[in-house]
Short mmCIF file of C-alpha atoms in Angstrom, two decimals:
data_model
loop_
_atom_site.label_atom_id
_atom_site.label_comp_id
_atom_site.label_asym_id
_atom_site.label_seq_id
_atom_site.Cartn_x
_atom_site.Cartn_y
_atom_site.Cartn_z
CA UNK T 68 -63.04 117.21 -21.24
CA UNK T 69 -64.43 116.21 -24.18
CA UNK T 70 -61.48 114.02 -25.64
CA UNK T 71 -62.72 111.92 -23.03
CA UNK T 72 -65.91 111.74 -23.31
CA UNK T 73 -65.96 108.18 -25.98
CA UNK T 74 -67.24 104.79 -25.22
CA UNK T 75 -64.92 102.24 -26.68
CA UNK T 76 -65.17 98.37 -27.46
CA UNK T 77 -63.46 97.69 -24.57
CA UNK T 78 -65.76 100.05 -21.92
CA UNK T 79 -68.69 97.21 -23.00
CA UNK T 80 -68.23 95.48 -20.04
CA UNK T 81 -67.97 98.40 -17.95
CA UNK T 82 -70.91 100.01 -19.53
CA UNK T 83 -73.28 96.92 -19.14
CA UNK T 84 -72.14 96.26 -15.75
CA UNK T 85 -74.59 97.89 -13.22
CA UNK T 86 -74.42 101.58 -12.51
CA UNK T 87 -73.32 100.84 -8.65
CA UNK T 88 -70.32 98.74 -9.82
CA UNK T 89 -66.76 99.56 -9.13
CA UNK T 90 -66.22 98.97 -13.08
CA UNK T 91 -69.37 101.42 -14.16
CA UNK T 92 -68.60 103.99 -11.99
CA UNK T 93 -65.00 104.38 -13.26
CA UNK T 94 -66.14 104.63 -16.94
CA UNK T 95 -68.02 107.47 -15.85
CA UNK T 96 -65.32 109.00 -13.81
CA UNK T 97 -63.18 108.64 -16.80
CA UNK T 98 -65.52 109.43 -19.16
CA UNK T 99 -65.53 113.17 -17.19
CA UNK T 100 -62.46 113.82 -16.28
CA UNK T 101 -60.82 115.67 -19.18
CA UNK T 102 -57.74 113.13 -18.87
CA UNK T 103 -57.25 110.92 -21.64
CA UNK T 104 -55.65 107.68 -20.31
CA UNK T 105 -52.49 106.48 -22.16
CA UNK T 106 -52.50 102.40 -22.75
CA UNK T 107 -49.01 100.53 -23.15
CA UNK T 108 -49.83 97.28 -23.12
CA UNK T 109 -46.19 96.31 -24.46
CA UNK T 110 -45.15 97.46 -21.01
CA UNK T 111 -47.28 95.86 -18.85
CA UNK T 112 -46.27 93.74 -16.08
CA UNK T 113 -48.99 91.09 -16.55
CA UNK T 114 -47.51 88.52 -19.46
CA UNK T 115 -51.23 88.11 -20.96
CA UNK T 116 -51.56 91.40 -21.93
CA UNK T 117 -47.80 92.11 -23.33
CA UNK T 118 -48.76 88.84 -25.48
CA UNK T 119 -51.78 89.27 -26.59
CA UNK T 120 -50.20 92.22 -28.34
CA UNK T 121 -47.34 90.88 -29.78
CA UNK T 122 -49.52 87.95 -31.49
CA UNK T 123 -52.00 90.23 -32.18
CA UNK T 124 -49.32 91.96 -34.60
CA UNK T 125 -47.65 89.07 -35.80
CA UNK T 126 -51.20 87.71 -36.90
CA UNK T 127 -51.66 91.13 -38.87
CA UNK T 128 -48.40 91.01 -40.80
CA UNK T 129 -49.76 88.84 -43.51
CA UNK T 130 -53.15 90.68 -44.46
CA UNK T 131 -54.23 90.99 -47.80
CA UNK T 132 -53.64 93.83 -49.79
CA UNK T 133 -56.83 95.82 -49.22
CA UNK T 134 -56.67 95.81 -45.50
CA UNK T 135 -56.27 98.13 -43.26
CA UNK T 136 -55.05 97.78 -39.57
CA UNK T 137 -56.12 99.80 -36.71
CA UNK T 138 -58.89 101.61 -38.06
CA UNK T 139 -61.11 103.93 -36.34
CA UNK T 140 -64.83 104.60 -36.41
CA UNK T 141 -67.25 106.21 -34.49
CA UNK T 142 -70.83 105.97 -34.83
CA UNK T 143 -73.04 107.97 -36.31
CA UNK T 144 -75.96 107.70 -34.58
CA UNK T 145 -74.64 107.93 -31.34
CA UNK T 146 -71.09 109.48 -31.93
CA UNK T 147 -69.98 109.00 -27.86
CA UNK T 148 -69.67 105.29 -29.17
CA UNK T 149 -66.48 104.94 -31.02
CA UNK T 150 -63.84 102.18 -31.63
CA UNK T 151 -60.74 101.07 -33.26
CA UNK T 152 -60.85 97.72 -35.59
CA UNK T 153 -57.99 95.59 -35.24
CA UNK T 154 -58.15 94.56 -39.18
CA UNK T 155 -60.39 96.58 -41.89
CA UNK T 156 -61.31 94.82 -45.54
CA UNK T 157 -61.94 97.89 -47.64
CA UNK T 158 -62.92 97.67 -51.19
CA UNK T 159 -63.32 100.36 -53.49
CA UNK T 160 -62.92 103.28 -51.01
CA UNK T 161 -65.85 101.10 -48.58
CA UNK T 162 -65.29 99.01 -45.59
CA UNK T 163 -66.64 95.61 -46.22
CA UNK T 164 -65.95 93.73 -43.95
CA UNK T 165 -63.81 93.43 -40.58
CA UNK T 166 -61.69 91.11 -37.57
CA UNK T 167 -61.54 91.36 -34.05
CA UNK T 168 -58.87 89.03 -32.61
CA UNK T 169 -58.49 87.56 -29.34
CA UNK T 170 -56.05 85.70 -27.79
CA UNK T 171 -56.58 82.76 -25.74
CA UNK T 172 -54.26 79.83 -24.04
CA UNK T 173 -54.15 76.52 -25.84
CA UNK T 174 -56.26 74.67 -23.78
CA UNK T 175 -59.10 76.71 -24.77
CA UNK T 176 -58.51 76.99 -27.79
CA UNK T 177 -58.34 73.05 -27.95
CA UNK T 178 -62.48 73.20 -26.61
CA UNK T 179 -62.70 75.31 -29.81
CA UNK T 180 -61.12 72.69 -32.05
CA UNK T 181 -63.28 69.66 -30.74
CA UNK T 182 -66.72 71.76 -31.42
CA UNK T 183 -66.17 74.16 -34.61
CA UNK T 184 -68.26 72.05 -36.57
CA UNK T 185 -71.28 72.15 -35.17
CA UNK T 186 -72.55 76.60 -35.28
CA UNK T 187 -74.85 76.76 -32.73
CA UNK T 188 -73.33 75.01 -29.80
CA UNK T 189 -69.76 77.13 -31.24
CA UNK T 190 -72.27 80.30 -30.83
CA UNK T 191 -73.51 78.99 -27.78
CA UNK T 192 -69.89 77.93 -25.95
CA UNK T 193 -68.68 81.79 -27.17
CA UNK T 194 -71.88 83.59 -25.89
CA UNK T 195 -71.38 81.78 -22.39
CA UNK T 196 -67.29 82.15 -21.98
CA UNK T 197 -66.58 85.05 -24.06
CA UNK T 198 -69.52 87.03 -23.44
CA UNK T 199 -67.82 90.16 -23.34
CA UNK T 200 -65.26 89.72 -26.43
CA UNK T 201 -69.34 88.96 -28.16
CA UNK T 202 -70.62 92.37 -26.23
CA UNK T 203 -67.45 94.30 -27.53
CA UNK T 204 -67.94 93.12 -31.11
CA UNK T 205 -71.77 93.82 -31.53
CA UNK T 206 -70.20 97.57 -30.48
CA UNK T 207 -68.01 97.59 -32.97
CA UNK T 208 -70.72 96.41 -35.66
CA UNK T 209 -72.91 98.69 -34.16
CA UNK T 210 -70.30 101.65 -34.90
CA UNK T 211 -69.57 100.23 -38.41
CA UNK T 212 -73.45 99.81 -39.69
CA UNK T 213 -72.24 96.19 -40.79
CA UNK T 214 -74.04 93.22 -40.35
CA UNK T 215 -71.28 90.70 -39.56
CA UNK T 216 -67.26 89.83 -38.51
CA UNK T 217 -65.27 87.32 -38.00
CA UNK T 218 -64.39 86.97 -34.45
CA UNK T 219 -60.72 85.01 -34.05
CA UNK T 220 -59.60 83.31 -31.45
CA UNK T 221 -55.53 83.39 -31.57
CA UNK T 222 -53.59 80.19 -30.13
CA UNK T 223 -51.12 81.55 -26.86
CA UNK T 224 -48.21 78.93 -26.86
CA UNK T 225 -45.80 80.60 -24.53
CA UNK T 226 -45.55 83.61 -22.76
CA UNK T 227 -42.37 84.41 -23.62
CA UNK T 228 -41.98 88.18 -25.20
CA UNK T 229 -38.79 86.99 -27.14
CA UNK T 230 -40.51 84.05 -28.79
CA UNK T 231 -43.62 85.98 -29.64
CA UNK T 232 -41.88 88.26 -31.46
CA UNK T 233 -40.32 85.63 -33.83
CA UNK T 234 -43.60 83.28 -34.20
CA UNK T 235 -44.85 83.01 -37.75
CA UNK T 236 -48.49 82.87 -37.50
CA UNK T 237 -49.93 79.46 -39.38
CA UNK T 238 -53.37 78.71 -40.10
CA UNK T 239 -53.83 76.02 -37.79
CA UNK T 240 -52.96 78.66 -34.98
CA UNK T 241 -56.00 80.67 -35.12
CA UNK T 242 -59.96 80.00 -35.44
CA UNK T 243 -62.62 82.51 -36.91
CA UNK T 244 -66.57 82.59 -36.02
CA UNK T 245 -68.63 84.75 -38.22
CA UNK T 246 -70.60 86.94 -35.41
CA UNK T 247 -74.09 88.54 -36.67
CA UNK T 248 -75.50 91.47 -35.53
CA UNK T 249 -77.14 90.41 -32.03
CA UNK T 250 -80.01 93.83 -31.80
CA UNK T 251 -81.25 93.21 -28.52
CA UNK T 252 -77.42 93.52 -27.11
CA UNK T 253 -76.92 96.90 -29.44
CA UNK T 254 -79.94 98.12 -28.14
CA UNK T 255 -78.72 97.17 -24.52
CA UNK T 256 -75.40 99.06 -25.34
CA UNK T 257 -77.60 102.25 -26.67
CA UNK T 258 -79.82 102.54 -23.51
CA UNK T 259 -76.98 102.34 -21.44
CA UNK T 260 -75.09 104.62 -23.32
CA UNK T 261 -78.37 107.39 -23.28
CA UNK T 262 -76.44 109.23 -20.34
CA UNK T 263 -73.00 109.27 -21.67
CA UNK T 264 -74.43 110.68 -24.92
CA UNK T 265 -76.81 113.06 -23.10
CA UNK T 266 -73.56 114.60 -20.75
CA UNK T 267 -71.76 114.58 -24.27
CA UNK T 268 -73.99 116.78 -25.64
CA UNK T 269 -74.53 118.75 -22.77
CA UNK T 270 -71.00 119.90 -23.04
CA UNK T 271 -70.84 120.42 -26.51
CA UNK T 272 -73.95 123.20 -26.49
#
């Protein structure tokens, strides 16, 4: 049961949703059930998410030479938060820095492109449309102890597996905002997550 029993970046949603919710109440179900789910994504029927995944690791092919991809943490205040960073910046043994990326169609992305200049309405725009890609990254800063990312927002230009797979990432195909830590949202995520630590621990005596 307890392999299980984790909050990830992507349960935000779930977790801050209320506790009568259809979405709540199957984190929790989850969250107890001693079965740990197995993601494809690469598999799926629904084109957005085989995509997303496909970009998402063309964009990391050319990363620096201190990065590292994929990298998990889990918190240590509150270890039933955990999460895995899509791109790590380590120097000298210490992460330093870190990227969450995000796919989105062109069209959006254009919105981005007409307002990147000005910070606060950009902040704004992403706290109002992408609230929960903001929620999810605030976890993942929480579970890091760092005080900022860069969330990027990756260009979709077809939905076509085979042409994914061959695109070669360019700069003007992706957009990064450097997210702060927001603490009234991490405290948000802690109180929420009080009872999935408390059952945690419960079953760990």
């Amino acid at each position: 049961m307890i392999d299980t029993m984790y909050i990830g970046s992507g349960d935000i949603y779930a977790l801050l949703s209320g506790k009568h919710t259809k979405g709540h109440q199957a984190l929790m179900r989850r969250f107890v059930s001693g079965i740990k789910p197995y993601y494809n994504a690469l598999l799926s029927p629904i084109d957005a998410l085989r995509t997303g995944v496909i970009l998402k690791e063309r964009y990391l092919l050319d990363l620096p030479d201190n990065s590292i991809i994929k990298y998990p943490v889990c918190s240590s205040e509150m270890d039933v938060f955990k999460c895995t960073i899509d791109h790590v910046s380590i120097e000298r043994d210490v992460m330093v820095d870190f990227e969450k990326v995000k796919t989105i169609n062109l069209s959006d992305y254009m919105d981005f492109m007409r307002i990147k200049k000005n910070k606060k309405q950009l902040l704004g725009y992403i706290c109002k449309k992408y609230r929960n890609y903001y929620n999810q990254v605030q976890e993942q800063l929480y579970c890091t102890e760092l005080d900022s990312c860069n969330l990027v927002f990756l260009s979709v230009t077809s939905y076509d597996d085979e042409i994914n797979e061959k695109r070669n990432i360019q700069p003007d195909d992706f957009f990064k905002v450097r997210i702060y830590r927001d603490e009234d949202v991490i405290s948000m995520i802690k109180e929420r997550g009080k009872v999935f630590q408390q059952i945690k621990d419960y079953y760990n005596e």
